[in-house]
mmCIF file of C-alpha atoms in Angstrom:
data_model
loop_
_atom_site.group_PDB
_atom_site.id
_atom_site.type_symbol
_atom_site.label_atom_id
_atom_site.label_comp_id
_atom_site.label_asym_id
_atom_site.label_seq_id
_atom_site.Cartn_x
_atom_site.Cartn_y
_atom_site.Cartn_z
ATOM 1 C CA UNK V 21 -5.290 -13.829 -6.983
ATOM 2 C CA UNK V 22 -2.161 -12.017 -5.948
ATOM 3 C CA UNK V 23 -0.877 -9.822 -8.171
ATOM 4 C CA UNK V 24 -0.219 -11.286 -11.480
ATOM 5 C CA UNK V 25 -0.595 -9.076 -14.377
ATOM 6 C CA UNK V 26 -1.081 -6.150 -12.083
ATOM 7 C CA UNK V 27 -0.241 -3.330 -14.648
ATOM 8 C CA UNK V 28 -0.672 -0.557 -11.615
ATOM 9 C CA UNK V 29 2.517 -2.528 -9.985
ATOM 10 C CA UNK V 30 4.215 -2.940 -13.467
ATOM 11 C CA UNK V 31 4.089 0.637 -14.209
ATOM 12 C CA UNK V 32 5.179 1.850 -10.840
ATOM 13 C CA UNK V 33 8.485 -0.277 -11.216
ATOM 14 C CA UNK V 34 8.887 1.233 -14.595
ATOM 15 C CA UNK V 35 8.742 4.498 -13.078
ATOM 16 C CA UNK V 36 11.080 3.466 -10.154
ATOM 17 C CA UNK V 37 13.211 1.905 -13.010
ATOM 18 C CA UNK V 38 13.690 5.539 -14.614
ATOM 19 C CA UNK V 39 14.475 7.463 -11.443
ATOM 20 C CA UNK V 40 17.057 4.447 -10.554
ATOM 21 C CA UNK V 41 18.532 5.249 -13.854
ATOM 22 C CA UNK V 42 18.696 8.495 -13.815
ATOM 23 C CA UNK V 43 20.560 8.552 -10.574
ATOM 24 C CA UNK V 44 23.068 5.817 -11.822
ATOM 25 C CA UNK V 45 24.402 6.282 -15.243
ATOM 26 C CA UNK V 46 25.787 9.878 -14.506
ATOM 27 C CA UNK V 47 28.706 9.088 -13.541
ATOM 28 C CA UNK V 48 30.632 8.643 -17.231
ATOM 29 C CA UNK V 49 30.188 11.953 -18.020
ATOM 30 C CA UNK V 50 31.319 13.381 -14.548
ATOM 31 C CA UNK V 51 34.476 11.206 -14.259
ATOM 32 C CA UNK V 52 36.422 14.139 -16.538
ATOM 33 C CA UNK V 53 35.199 16.536 -13.672
ATOM 34 C CA UNK V 54 36.185 14.662 -11.117
ATOM 35 C CA UNK V 55 39.915 13.953 -12.677
ATOM 36 C CA UNK V 56 40.340 17.510 -13.055
ATOM 37 C CA UNK V 57 38.431 19.492 -10.084
ATOM 38 C CA UNK V 58 39.946 16.790 -7.503
ATOM 39 C CA UNK V 59 42.925 16.302 -9.162
ATOM 40 C CA UNK V 60 43.683 12.781 -9.081
ATOM 41 C CA UNK V 61 44.267 9.693 -11.331
ATOM 42 C CA UNK V 62 42.268 7.484 -13.408
ATOM 43 C CA UNK V 63 42.688 4.508 -10.844
ATOM 44 C CA UNK V 64 40.944 7.286 -8.265
ATOM 45 C CA UNK V 65 38.403 7.924 -10.255
ATOM 46 C CA UNK V 66 37.224 4.961 -10.730
ATOM 47 C CA UNK V 67 37.220 4.328 -7.529
ATOM 48 C CA UNK V 68 34.132 6.420 -7.650
ATOM 49 C CA UNK V 69 31.892 3.967 -9.529
ATOM 50 C CA UNK V 70 33.229 1.415 -7.413
ATOM 51 C CA UNK V 71 32.405 2.161 -4.315
ATOM 52 C CA UNK V 72 28.679 3.090 -5.808
ATOM 53 C CA UNK V 73 28.302 -0.272 -7.501
ATOM 54 C CA UNK V 74 30.297 -2.310 -4.258
ATOM 55 C CA UNK V 75 26.909 -1.226 -2.305
ATOM 56 C CA UNK V 76 25.171 -3.632 -4.341
ATOM 57 C CA UNK V 77 27.658 -6.549 -3.603
ATOM 58 C CA UNK V 78 27.196 -5.566 0.297
ATOM 59 C CA UNK V 79 23.619 -4.882 0.457
ATOM 60 C CA UNK V 80 21.515 -7.235 -2.403
ATOM 61 C CA UNK V 81 20.886 -10.043 -0.148
ATOM 62 C CA UNK V 82 20.066 -8.468 3.207
ATOM 63 C CA UNK V 83 17.592 -6.141 1.033
ATOM 64 C CA UNK V 84 15.918 -9.363 0.035
ATOM 65 C CA UNK V 85 15.557 -10.247 3.918
ATOM 66 C CA UNK V 86 14.364 -6.450 4.344
ATOM 67 C CA UNK V 87 11.569 -6.568 1.810
ATOM 68 C CA UNK V 88 10.904 -10.159 3.260
ATOM 69 C CA UNK V 89 10.178 -8.458 6.836
ATOM 70 C CA UNK V 90 8.948 -5.024 6.085
ATOM 71 C CA UNK V 91 7.647 -5.276 2.113
ATOM 72 C CA UNK V 92 8.324 -3.665 -0.304
ATOM 73 C CA UNK V 93 6.940 -0.048 0.238
ATOM 74 C CA UNK V 94 9.135 0.909 3.101
ATOM 75 C CA UNK V 95 12.474 -0.729 1.517
ATOM 76 C CA UNK V 96 11.599 1.213 -1.205
ATOM 77 C CA UNK V 97 11.091 4.566 0.775
ATOM 78 C CA UNK V 98 14.092 3.879 2.851
ATOM 79 C CA UNK V 99 16.409 3.294 -0.650
ATOM 80 C CA UNK V 100 15.526 6.880 -1.719
ATOM 81 C CA UNK V 101 15.764 8.207 1.847
ATOM 82 C CA UNK V 102 19.559 7.055 1.600
ATOM 83 C CA UNK V 103 20.249 8.404 -2.235
ATOM 84 C CA UNK V 104 18.716 11.813 -0.782
ATOM 85 C CA UNK V 105 20.989 11.907 2.207
ATOM 86 C CA UNK V 106 23.845 10.697 -0.262
ATOM 87 C CA UNK V 107 23.229 13.665 -3.020
ATOM 88 C CA UNK V 108 22.727 16.328 -0.632
ATOM 89 C CA UNK V 109 26.224 15.434 1.548
ATOM 90 C CA UNK V 110 27.971 15.813 -1.828
ATOM 91 C CA UNK V 111 26.180 18.639 -2.942
ATOM 92 C CA UNK V 112 26.811 20.879 0.847
ATOM 93 C CA UNK V 113 30.612 19.518 0.869
ATOM 94 C CA UNK V 114 32.090 18.456 -2.638
ATOM 95 C CA UNK V 115 35.064 16.846 -1.961
ATOM 96 C CA UNK V 116 36.932 13.904 -3.308
ATOM 97 C CA UNK V 117 36.061 11.210 -0.114
ATOM 98 C CA UNK V 118 33.128 12.770 0.237
ATOM 99 C CA UNK V 119 31.693 11.852 -3.304
ATOM 100 C CA UNK V 120 33.102 8.158 -2.240
ATOM 101 C CA UNK V 121 30.838 8.170 0.896
ATOM 102 C CA UNK V 122 27.923 9.636 -0.837
ATOM 103 C CA UNK V 123 28.331 7.364 -4.029
ATOM 104 C CA UNK V 124 28.077 4.265 -1.667
ATOM 105 C CA UNK V 125 25.007 5.592 0.106
ATOM 106 C CA UNK V 126 23.588 5.726 -3.240
ATOM 107 C CA UNK V 127 24.397 3.144 -4.678
ATOM 108 C CA UNK V 128 22.849 1.682 -1.040
ATOM 109 C CA UNK V 129 19.539 2.782 -2.277
ATOM 110 C CA UNK V 130 19.753 2.087 -5.690
ATOM 111 C CA UNK V 131 20.383 -1.899 -4.659
ATOM 112 C CA UNK V 132 17.816 -1.552 -2.156
ATOM 113 C CA UNK V 133 14.932 -0.816 -5.135
ATOM 114 C CA UNK V 134 16.672 -3.403 -7.280
ATOM 115 C CA UNK V 135 16.072 -5.961 -5.095
ATOM 116 C CA UNK V 136 12.383 -5.265 -4.263
ATOM 117 C CA UNK V 137 11.492 -4.625 -8.315
ATOM 118 C CA UNK V 138 12.675 -7.233 -10.244
ATOM 119 C CA UNK V 139 10.870 -9.917 -8.743
ATOM 120 C CA UNK V 140 8.022 -7.445 -8.231
ATOM 121 C CA UNK V 141 7.604 -7.189 -12.139
ATOM 122 C CA UNK V 142 8.145 -10.839 -12.553
ATOM 123 C CA UNK V 143 5.271 -11.252 -9.936
ATOM 124 C CA UNK V 144 3.471 -8.327 -11.618
ATOM 125 C CA UNK V 145 3.545 -9.411 -15.305
ATOM 126 C CA UNK V 146 3.661 -12.981 -15.405
ATOM 127 C CA UNK V 147 6.636 -15.164 -15.496
ATOM 128 C CA UNK V 148 6.415 -15.689 -19.398
ATOM 129 C CA UNK V 149 6.062 -12.285 -20.030
ATOM 130 C CA UNK V 150 9.299 -10.957 -17.714
ATOM 131 C CA UNK V 151 11.527 -11.007 -20.607
ATOM 132 C CA UNK V 152 9.601 -8.861 -22.731
ATOM 133 C CA UNK V 153 8.737 -6.431 -19.653
ATOM 134 C CA UNK V 154 12.214 -6.745 -18.775
ATOM 135 C CA UNK V 155 13.653 -4.977 -21.887
ATOM 136 C CA UNK V 156 10.769 -2.697 -21.616
ATOM 137 C CA UNK V 157 11.939 -1.452 -17.901
ATOM 138 C CA UNK V 158 15.588 -1.722 -20.015
ATOM 139 C CA UNK V 159 14.236 0.851 -22.518
ATOM 140 C CA UNK V 160 12.929 2.933 -19.848
ATOM 141 C CA UNK V 161 16.286 2.873 -18.165
ATOM 142 C CA UNK V 162 18.090 3.778 -21.178
ATOM 143 C CA UNK V 163 15.330 6.800 -21.328
ATOM 144 C CA UNK V 164 16.400 8.023 -18.241
ATOM 145 C CA UNK V 165 20.558 7.579 -19.053
ATOM 146 C CA UNK V 166 19.963 9.449 -22.115
ATOM 147 C CA UNK V 167 18.298 12.477 -20.126
ATOM 148 C CA UNK V 168 20.635 12.783 -17.079
ATOM 149 C CA UNK V 169 24.008 13.502 -19.294
ATOM 150 C CA UNK V 170 22.416 16.507 -21.050
ATOM 151 C CA UNK V 171 20.604 18.144 -17.831
ATOM 152 C CA UNK V 172 23.961 17.862 -16.558
ATOM 153 C CA UNK V 173 25.876 19.364 -19.861
ATOM 154 C CA UNK V 174 23.100 21.883 -19.388
ATOM 155 C CA UNK V 175 23.954 23.320 -16.007
ATOM 156 C CA UNK V 176 27.513 23.127 -16.395
ATOM 157 C CA UNK V 177 27.638 25.127 -19.545
ATOM 158 C CA UNK V 178 24.621 27.422 -18.596
ATOM 159 C CA UNK V 179 25.342 28.024 -14.696
ATOM 160 C CA UNK V 180 28.582 30.220 -15.070
ATOM 161 C CA UNK V 181 25.980 32.562 -16.850
ATOM 162 C CA UNK V 182 23.036 32.683 -14.601
ATOM 163 C CA UNK V 183 22.551 36.624 -13.889
ATOM 164 C CA UNK V 184 19.404 37.237 -15.950
ATOM 165 C CA UNK V 185 18.818 33.456 -16.554
ATOM 166 C CA UNK V 186 15.418 31.826 -15.007
ATOM 167 C CA UNK V 187 15.204 31.594 -11.444
ATOM 168 C CA UNK V 188 16.303 28.016 -11.339
ATOM 169 C CA UNK V 189 19.745 28.795 -12.524
ATOM 170 C CA UNK V 190 20.337 31.832 -10.607
ATOM 171 C CA UNK V 191 19.576 29.842 -7.550
ATOM 172 C CA UNK V 192 21.786 26.684 -8.351
ATOM 173 C CA UNK V 193 24.496 28.994 -8.999
ATOM 174 C CA UNK V 194 24.059 30.799 -5.446
ATOM 175 C CA UNK V 195 24.505 26.696 -3.616
ATOM 176 C CA UNK V 196 26.337 25.852 -6.136
ATOM 177 C CA UNK V 197 30.469 26.349 -6.213
ATOM 178 C CA UNK V 198 31.679 28.934 -8.738
ATOM 179 C CA UNK V 199 34.338 26.760 -9.816
ATOM 180 C CA UNK V 200 32.274 23.053 -9.380
ATOM 181 C CA UNK V 201 29.380 23.821 -11.311
ATOM 182 C CA UNK V 202 28.884 20.101 -12.195
ATOM 183 C CA UNK V 203 28.197 19.485 -8.449
ATOM 184 C CA UNK V 204 24.684 20.576 -9.492
ATOM 185 C CA UNK V 205 23.688 17.550 -10.759
ATOM 186 C CA UNK V 206 23.513 16.395 -7.224
ATOM 187 C CA UNK V 207 20.914 19.154 -6.296
ATOM 188 C CA UNK V 208 18.979 17.705 -9.030
ATOM 189 C CA UNK V 209 19.704 14.259 -7.863
ATOM 190 C CA UNK V 210 18.564 15.365 -4.034
ATOM 191 C CA UNK V 211 15.036 16.676 -5.478
ATOM 192 C CA UNK V 212 14.486 13.822 -7.612
ATOM 193 C CA UNK V 213 15.276 11.693 -4.688
ATOM 194 C CA UNK V 214 12.836 13.892 -2.355
ATOM 195 C CA UNK V 215 10.017 13.506 -4.587
ATOM 196 C CA UNK V 216 10.115 9.784 -4.988
ATOM 197 C CA UNK V 217 9.804 9.431 -1.201
ATOM 198 C CA UNK V 218 7.220 11.786 -1.045
ATOM 199 C CA UNK V 219 5.253 9.415 -4.067
ATOM 200 C CA UNK V 220 5.832 6.611 -2.338
ATOM 201 C CA UNK V 221 4.448 7.423 0.979
ATOM 202 C CA UNK V 222 1.401 8.982 -0.917
ATOM 203 C CA UNK V 223 0.688 5.759 -3.256
ATOM 204 C CA UNK V 224 -0.968 2.786 -1.624
ATOM 205 C CA UNK V 225 0.461 -0.141 -2.940
ATOM 206 C CA UNK V 226 -2.005 -3.363 -3.225
ATOM 207 C CA UNK V 227 -0.862 -6.149 -0.692
ATOM 208 C CA UNK V 228 1.542 -8.246 -2.600
ATOM 209 C CA UNK V 229 1.168 -12.086 -2.132
ATOM 210 C CA UNK V 230 3.885 -14.025 -3.222
ATOM 211 C CA UNK V 231 4.238 -17.834 -3.345
ATOM 212 C CA UNK V 232 7.025 -19.326 -1.581
ATOM 213 C CA UNK V 233 8.693 -19.512 -4.710
ATOM 214 C CA UNK V 234 9.170 -15.516 -5.203
ATOM 215 C CA UNK V 235 10.184 -14.988 -1.295
ATOM 216 C CA UNK V 236 13.524 -14.402 -0.166
ATOM 217 C CA UNK V 237 14.125 -17.164 1.664
ATOM 218 C CA UNK V 238 15.916 -18.463 4.487
ATOM 219 C CA UNK V 239 20.073 -18.236 5.008
ATOM 220 C CA UNK V 240 19.638 -21.687 4.035
ATOM 221 C CA UNK V 241 18.146 -21.189 1.030
ATOM 222 C CA UNK V 242 20.993 -18.959 -0.154
ATOM 223 C CA UNK V 243 23.557 -21.849 1.128
ATOM 224 C CA UNK V 244 21.316 -24.710 -1.319
ATOM 225 C CA UNK V 245 21.079 -22.076 -4.297
ATOM 226 C CA UNK V 246 25.019 -21.253 -3.911
ATOM 227 C CA UNK V 247 25.557 -24.746 -4.061
ATOM 228 C CA UNK V 248 24.501 -25.293 -7.326
ATOM 229 C CA UNK V 249 27.047 -24.191 -10.310
ATOM 230 C CA UNK V 250 24.355 -23.058 -12.457
ATOM 231 C CA UNK V 251 23.813 -20.011 -9.860
ATOM 232 C CA UNK V 252 27.234 -19.249 -10.145
ATOM 233 C CA UNK V 253 27.380 -19.055 -13.700
ATOM 234 C CA UNK V 254 24.346 -16.668 -14.028
ATOM 235 C CA UNK V 255 26.058 -14.572 -11.108
ATOM 236 C CA UNK V 256 29.213 -14.303 -12.954
ATOM 237 C CA UNK V 257 27.848 -13.488 -16.217
ATOM 238 C CA UNK V 258 25.706 -10.697 -14.618
ATOM 239 C CA UNK V 259 28.405 -9.367 -12.721
ATOM 240 C CA UNK V 260 30.367 -9.484 -16.292
ATOM 241 C CA UNK V 261 27.568 -7.654 -17.927
ATOM 242 C CA UNK V 262 27.223 -4.604 -15.392
ATOM 243 C CA UNK V 263 30.873 -4.397 -15.599
ATOM 244 C CA UNK V 264 30.738 -4.389 -19.223
ATOM 245 C CA UNK V 265 28.212 -1.297 -19.353
ATOM 246 C CA UNK V 266 29.569 0.772 -16.860
ATOM 247 C CA UNK V 267 33.226 -0.094 -17.838
ATOM 248 C CA UNK V 268 32.429 1.080 -21.259
ATOM 249 C CA UNK V 269 29.905 4.194 -20.274
ATOM 250 C CA UNK V 270 32.369 5.299 -17.545
ATOM 251 C CA UNK V 271 35.232 5.662 -19.654
ATOM 252 C CA UNK V 272 33.660 6.995 -22.842
ATOM 253 C CA UNK V 273 33.944 10.801 -22.194
ATOM 254 C CA UNK V 274 37.650 10.504 -20.680
ATOM 255 C CA UNK V 275 38.844 8.408 -23.709
ATOM 256 C CA UNK V 276 37.427 10.471 -26.477
ATOM 257 C CA UNK V 277 39.097 13.618 -24.479
ATOM 258 C CA UNK V 278 42.190 11.864 -24.236
ATOM 259 C CA UNK V 279 42.824 10.368 -27.378
ATOM 260 C CA UNK V 280 40.682 12.310 -30.241
ATOM 261 C CA UNK V 281 40.450 15.938 -28.148
ATOM 262 C CA UNK V 282 36.982 16.295 -27.420
ATOM 263 C CA UNK V 283 35.320 18.619 -25.051
ATOM 264 C CA UNK V 284 33.762 15.980 -22.206
ATOM 265 C CA UNK V 285 31.322 18.822 -20.952
ATOM 266 C CA UNK V 286 29.750 18.789 -24.825
ATOM 267 C CA UNK V 287 31.002 15.981 -27.320
ATOM 268 C CA UNK V 288 31.789 13.703 -24.315
ATOM 269 C CA UNK V 289 28.516 13.918 -22.533
ATOM 270 C CA UNK V 290 26.597 13.815 -25.744
ATOM 271 C CA UNK V 291 28.739 10.509 -26.726
ATOM 272 C CA UNK V 292 27.367 8.998 -23.134
ATOM 273 C CA UNK V 293 24.079 10.373 -23.719
ATOM 274 C CA UNK V 294 23.716 8.533 -26.853
ATOM 275 C CA UNK V 295 25.312 5.373 -24.982
ATOM 276 C CA UNK V 296 21.945 5.123 -23.261
ATOM 277 C CA UNK V 297 19.964 6.488 -26.046
ATOM 278 C CA UNK V 298 20.609 4.085 -28.302
ATOM 279 C CA UNK V 299 20.453 0.874 -25.500
ATOM 280 C CA UNK V 300 16.727 2.496 -25.615
ATOM 281 C CA UNK V 301 16.681 2.271 -29.313
ATOM 282 C CA UNK V 302 18.003 -1.200 -28.496
ATOM 283 C CA UNK V 303 15.357 -2.387 -26.240
ATOM 284 C CA UNK V 304 12.597 -1.173 -28.855
ATOM 285 C CA UNK V 305 14.399 -3.232 -31.354
ATOM 286 C CA UNK V 306 14.951 -6.457 -28.760
ATOM 287 C CA UNK V 307 11.300 -6.535 -27.309
ATOM 288 C CA UNK V 308 10.538 -6.935 -31.280
ATOM 289 C CA UNK V 309 13.083 -9.811 -31.672
ATOM 290 C CA UNK V 310 12.327 -11.452 -28.103
ATOM 291 C CA UNK V 311 8.777 -11.755 -29.330
ATOM 292 C CA UNK V 312 9.835 -13.402 -32.583
ATOM 293 C CA UNK V 313 13.094 -15.283 -31.610
ATOM 294 C CA UNK V 314 14.302 -17.701 -28.740
ATOM 295 C CA UNK V 315 15.470 -14.836 -26.212
ATOM 296 C CA UNK V 316 19.181 -16.889 -26.133
ATOM 297 C CA UNK V 317 19.625 -16.486 -30.066
ATOM 298 C CA UNK V 318 18.959 -12.536 -29.773
ATOM 299 C CA UNK V 319 21.350 -12.822 -26.730
ATOM 300 C CA UNK V 320 24.082 -13.950 -29.354
ATOM 301 C CA UNK V 321 23.718 -11.711 -31.635
ATOM 302 C CA UNK V 322 23.851 -8.254 -29.998
ATOM 303 C CA UNK V 323 26.771 -9.417 -27.979
ATOM 304 C CA UNK V 324 29.075 -10.146 -31.430
ATOM 305 C CA UNK V 325 27.433 -6.773 -32.241
ATOM 306 C CA UNK V 326 28.657 -4.925 -28.900
ATOM 307 C CA UNK V 327 32.112 -6.558 -29.703
ATOM 308 C CA UNK V 328 32.623 -5.117 -32.974
ATOM 309 C CA UNK V 329 31.016 -1.675 -32.009
ATOM 310 C CA UNK V 330 33.755 -2.098 -29.372
ATOM 311 C CA UNK V 331 36.363 -2.517 -31.491
ATOM 312 C CA UNK V 332 35.405 0.147 -33.915
ATOM 313 C CA UNK V 333 35.537 2.746 -31.002
ATOM 314 C CA UNK V 334 39.194 1.568 -29.469
ATOM 315 C CA UNK V 335 40.828 1.435 -32.877
ATOM 316 C CA UNK V 336 38.964 3.576 -35.372
ATOM 317 C CA UNK V 337 39.398 7.183 -36.067
ATOM 318 C CA UNK V 338 37.792 9.942 -34.221
ATOM 319 C CA UNK V 339 34.591 10.135 -36.258
ATOM 320 C CA UNK V 340 34.315 6.718 -35.964
ATOM 321 C CA UNK V 341 34.739 6.124 -32.084
ATOM 322 C CA UNK V 342 32.420 8.877 -31.914
ATOM 323 C CA UNK V 343 29.490 7.019 -33.329
ATOM 324 C CA UNK V 344 31.020 3.201 -32.341
ATOM 325 C CA UNK V 345 30.959 3.929 -28.395
ATOM 326 C CA UNK V 346 26.921 4.942 -28.544
ATOM 327 C CA UNK V 347 26.253 1.908 -30.960
ATOM 328 C CA UNK V 348 27.955 -0.595 -27.877
ATOM 329 C CA UNK V 349 25.282 0.905 -25.814
ATOM 330 C CA UNK V 350 22.884 -0.303 -28.368
ATOM 331 C CA UNK V 351 23.757 -4.058 -28.643
ATOM 332 C CA UNK V 352 24.282 -3.833 -24.763
ATOM 333 C CA UNK V 353 20.409 -2.850 -24.807
ATOM 334 C CA UNK V 354 18.855 -6.715 -24.257
ATOM 335 C CA UNK V 355 21.539 -8.392 -22.732
ATOM 336 C CA UNK V 356 20.429 -7.420 -18.653
ATOM 337 C CA UNK V 357 16.552 -8.087 -19.030
ATOM 338 C CA UNK V 358 17.458 -11.312 -21.229
ATOM 339 C CA UNK V 359 20.158 -12.855 -18.493
ATOM 340 C CA UNK V 360 17.675 -11.562 -15.738
ATOM 341 C CA UNK V 361 15.251 -13.595 -17.462
ATOM 342 C CA UNK V 362 16.768 -16.734 -18.803
ATOM 343 C CA UNK V 363 18.301 -16.894 -14.743
ATOM 344 C CA UNK V 364 14.810 -16.831 -13.118
ATOM 345 C CA UNK V 365 12.955 -18.875 -15.375
ATOM 346 C CA UNK V 366 15.819 -21.549 -14.958
ATOM 347 C CA UNK V 367 14.986 -22.665 -11.714
ATOM 348 C CA UNK V 368 11.469 -23.542 -10.577
ATOM 349 C CA UNK V 369 11.525 -22.317 -6.809
ATOM 350 C CA UNK V 370 13.315 -19.634 -4.623
ATOM 351 C CA UNK V 371 13.513 -17.036 -7.152
ATOM 352 C CA UNK V 372 13.514 -14.135 -4.525
ATOM 353 C CA UNK V 373 16.693 -15.445 -3.110
ATOM 354 C CA UNK V 374 18.269 -16.073 -6.630
ATOM 355 C CA UNK V 375 17.252 -12.561 -7.425
ATOM 356 C CA UNK V 376 19.490 -11.650 -4.492
ATOM 357 C CA UNK V 377 22.009 -13.356 -5.713
ATOM 358 C CA UNK V 378 21.721 -11.930 -8.907
ATOM 359 C CA UNK V 379 21.459 -8.393 -8.217
ATOM 360 C CA UNK V 380 24.774 -8.923 -5.743
ATOM 361 C CA UNK V 381 26.424 -9.802 -9.111
ATOM 362 C CA UNK V 382 26.018 -6.098 -10.231
ATOM 363 C CA UNK V 383 29.086 -5.250 -8.111
ATOM 364 C CA UNK V 384 30.592 -6.065 -11.432
ATOM 365 C CA UNK V 385 30.016 -2.329 -12.043
ATOM 366 C CA UNK V 386 32.473 -1.273 -9.066
ATOM 367 C CA UNK V 387 35.301 -3.715 -10.089
ATOM 368 C CA UNK V 388 35.392 -3.682 -14.255
ATOM 369 C CA UNK V 389 35.507 0.035 -14.045
ATOM 370 C CA UNK V 390 38.119 0.318 -11.351
ATOM 371 C CA UNK V 391 40.375 -2.230 -13.635
ATOM 372 C CA UNK V 392 40.052 -0.477 -16.307
ATOM 373 C CA UNK V 393 41.375 2.847 -14.475
ATOM 374 C CA UNK V 394 44.428 0.685 -12.535
ATOM 375 C CA UNK V 395 45.260 -0.722 -16.015
ATOM 376 C CA UNK V 396 44.687 2.661 -17.707
ATOM 377 C CA UNK V 397 47.523 3.993 -15.182
ATOM 378 C CA UNK V 398 49.689 1.180 -15.973
ATOM 379 C CA UNK V 399 49.116 0.947 -19.889
ATOM 380 C CA UNK V 400 46.936 3.476 -21.168
ATOM 381 C CA UNK V 401 43.126 3.590 -21.288
ATOM 382 C CA UNK V 402 42.797 1.893 -24.815
ATOM 383 C CA UNK V 403 44.906 -1.155 -23.778
ATOM 384 C CA UNK V 404 43.322 -0.781 -20.409
ATOM 385 C CA UNK V 405 39.997 -1.033 -22.161
ATOM 386 C CA UNK V 406 40.408 -4.172 -24.126
ATOM 387 C CA UNK V 407 39.384 -6.133 -20.898
ATOM 388 C CA UNK V 408 35.873 -5.699 -22.107
ATOM 389 C CA UNK V 409 36.524 -8.276 -24.380
ATOM 390 C CA UNK V 410 36.341 -10.235 -21.960
ATOM 391 C CA UNK V 411 33.434 -9.178 -19.765
ATOM 392 C CA UNK V 412 31.534 -9.098 -23.091
ATOM 393 C CA UNK V 413 32.880 -12.567 -24.013
ATOM 394 C CA UNK V 414 31.268 -14.043 -21.071
ATOM 395 C CA UNK V 415 28.162 -12.430 -21.653
ATOM 396 C CA UNK V 416 27.808 -14.358 -25.498
ATOM 397 C CA UNK V 417 28.320 -17.650 -23.488
ATOM 398 C CA UNK V 418 24.936 -17.042 -21.756
ATOM 399 C CA UNK V 419 23.479 -17.741 -25.168
ATOM 400 C CA UNK V 420 25.259 -20.883 -25.717
ATOM 401 C CA UNK V 421 25.166 -22.613 -22.297
ATOM 402 C CA UNK V 422 21.403 -21.496 -20.812
ATOM 403 C CA UNK V 423 18.620 -23.764 -20.787
ATOM 404 C CA UNK V 424 15.844 -22.391 -19.202
ATOM 405 C CA UNK V 425 12.580 -24.126 -18.163
ATOM 406 C CA UNK V 426 10.542 -21.902 -19.484
ATOM 407 C CA UNK V 427 11.640 -19.638 -22.608
ATOM 408 C CA UNK V 428 10.451 -16.449 -23.961
ATOM 409 C CA UNK V 429 6.757 -16.322 -24.986
ATOM 410 C CA UNK V 430 7.137 -15.669 -29.065
ATOM 411 C CA UNK V 431 4.192 -14.820 -31.571
ATOM 412 C CA UNK V 432 2.211 -18.453 -32.166
ATOM 413 C CA UNK V 433 3.816 -19.996 -28.986
ATOM 414 C CA UNK V 434 1.923 -21.990 -27.211
ATOM 415 C CA UNK V 435 1.753 -21.855 -23.427
ATOM 416 C CA UNK V 436 4.068 -23.427 -21.419
ATOM 417 C CA UNK V 437 4.320 -24.513 -17.940
ATOM 418 C CA UNK V 438 7.060 -25.104 -15.699
ATOM 419 C CA UNK V 439 8.122 -28.693 -14.935
ATOM 420 C CA UNK V 440 9.352 -29.403 -10.944
ATOM 421 C CA UNK V 441 12.826 -29.163 -10.741
#
């Protein structure tokens, strides 16, 4: 029977998405601290998310071969060990260059996880439900991203007053530099990574039987896939989406501080938290819409909403920007799962190889924030963030040109069968 509609695996994938997001999306709130603590420019600060997401570009395809050779469980364990090592390195020795290496190491682990769990979710939940399950995974992803900035803000605001507080705070205060309270979040990362490593070691995963279509494939498979223009289009749009998401989230706190005078430790962190929180809410709305409408039409509507919210955030007054930035997260919510599901449901074979190529596109999260940072040093952060119009525009285009073999299952729709291609 294989593992189709194996809800144990689906649940484990959702747990991994939660932890992956918890580790990934703290970069936005800490960028103002990095700039102040290490006295670096916007461009140098942007090099940190660049190093993190660069790991996706370097390791996504090799990770597919690792999954093929060693199966999912050892690769996922190795991913969390890498995250643990990266988090501990910076927590113990917090300097700018250690943070660059640390974030690359953590990013490498997250790249390995993405490659292992995305095809796994498609196989376990059934391809016709992939858009819905991916949207639910994004819901989980957004929930974790809502929580992590709030933990960061709580630690930063309470560590200086740890004396007489709970044992956790007192312990954190002892191992965290007094002038860098924000580094404490890396001790949290280390603890979470260690816990997930133990969970994966203890849990018994049922054997995953993939058809030839779901396997990573050979080097020749990748060469064949890369000859298709459609593969490059989807790769570019994944690149653009992740760049849009991170290019917005990474600079929210700094933008609100620079142009509107908001405290990055409180208001800025809360705005980033609400960006991810509304992404969670958007996933909930998106899951309903994806059961009622063609996913391409849903994507078009949400992309237009994101562009409108971005305009209000960049050019509106302080109170408008404070709410418009999180609204960008709401409208970005269904973009990743919809693009991925449209892409994988547009080919009838080599889904594993295609997933590796698509995950390589996550390197957009490295390049776009860096472009914004470099431009920001030259023309100002507001003008630099207008580059997001280009990337969100690429996402919008998917709803116009995509032609999937299998469309998302909607209420009352008849079951579909993929046609050989």
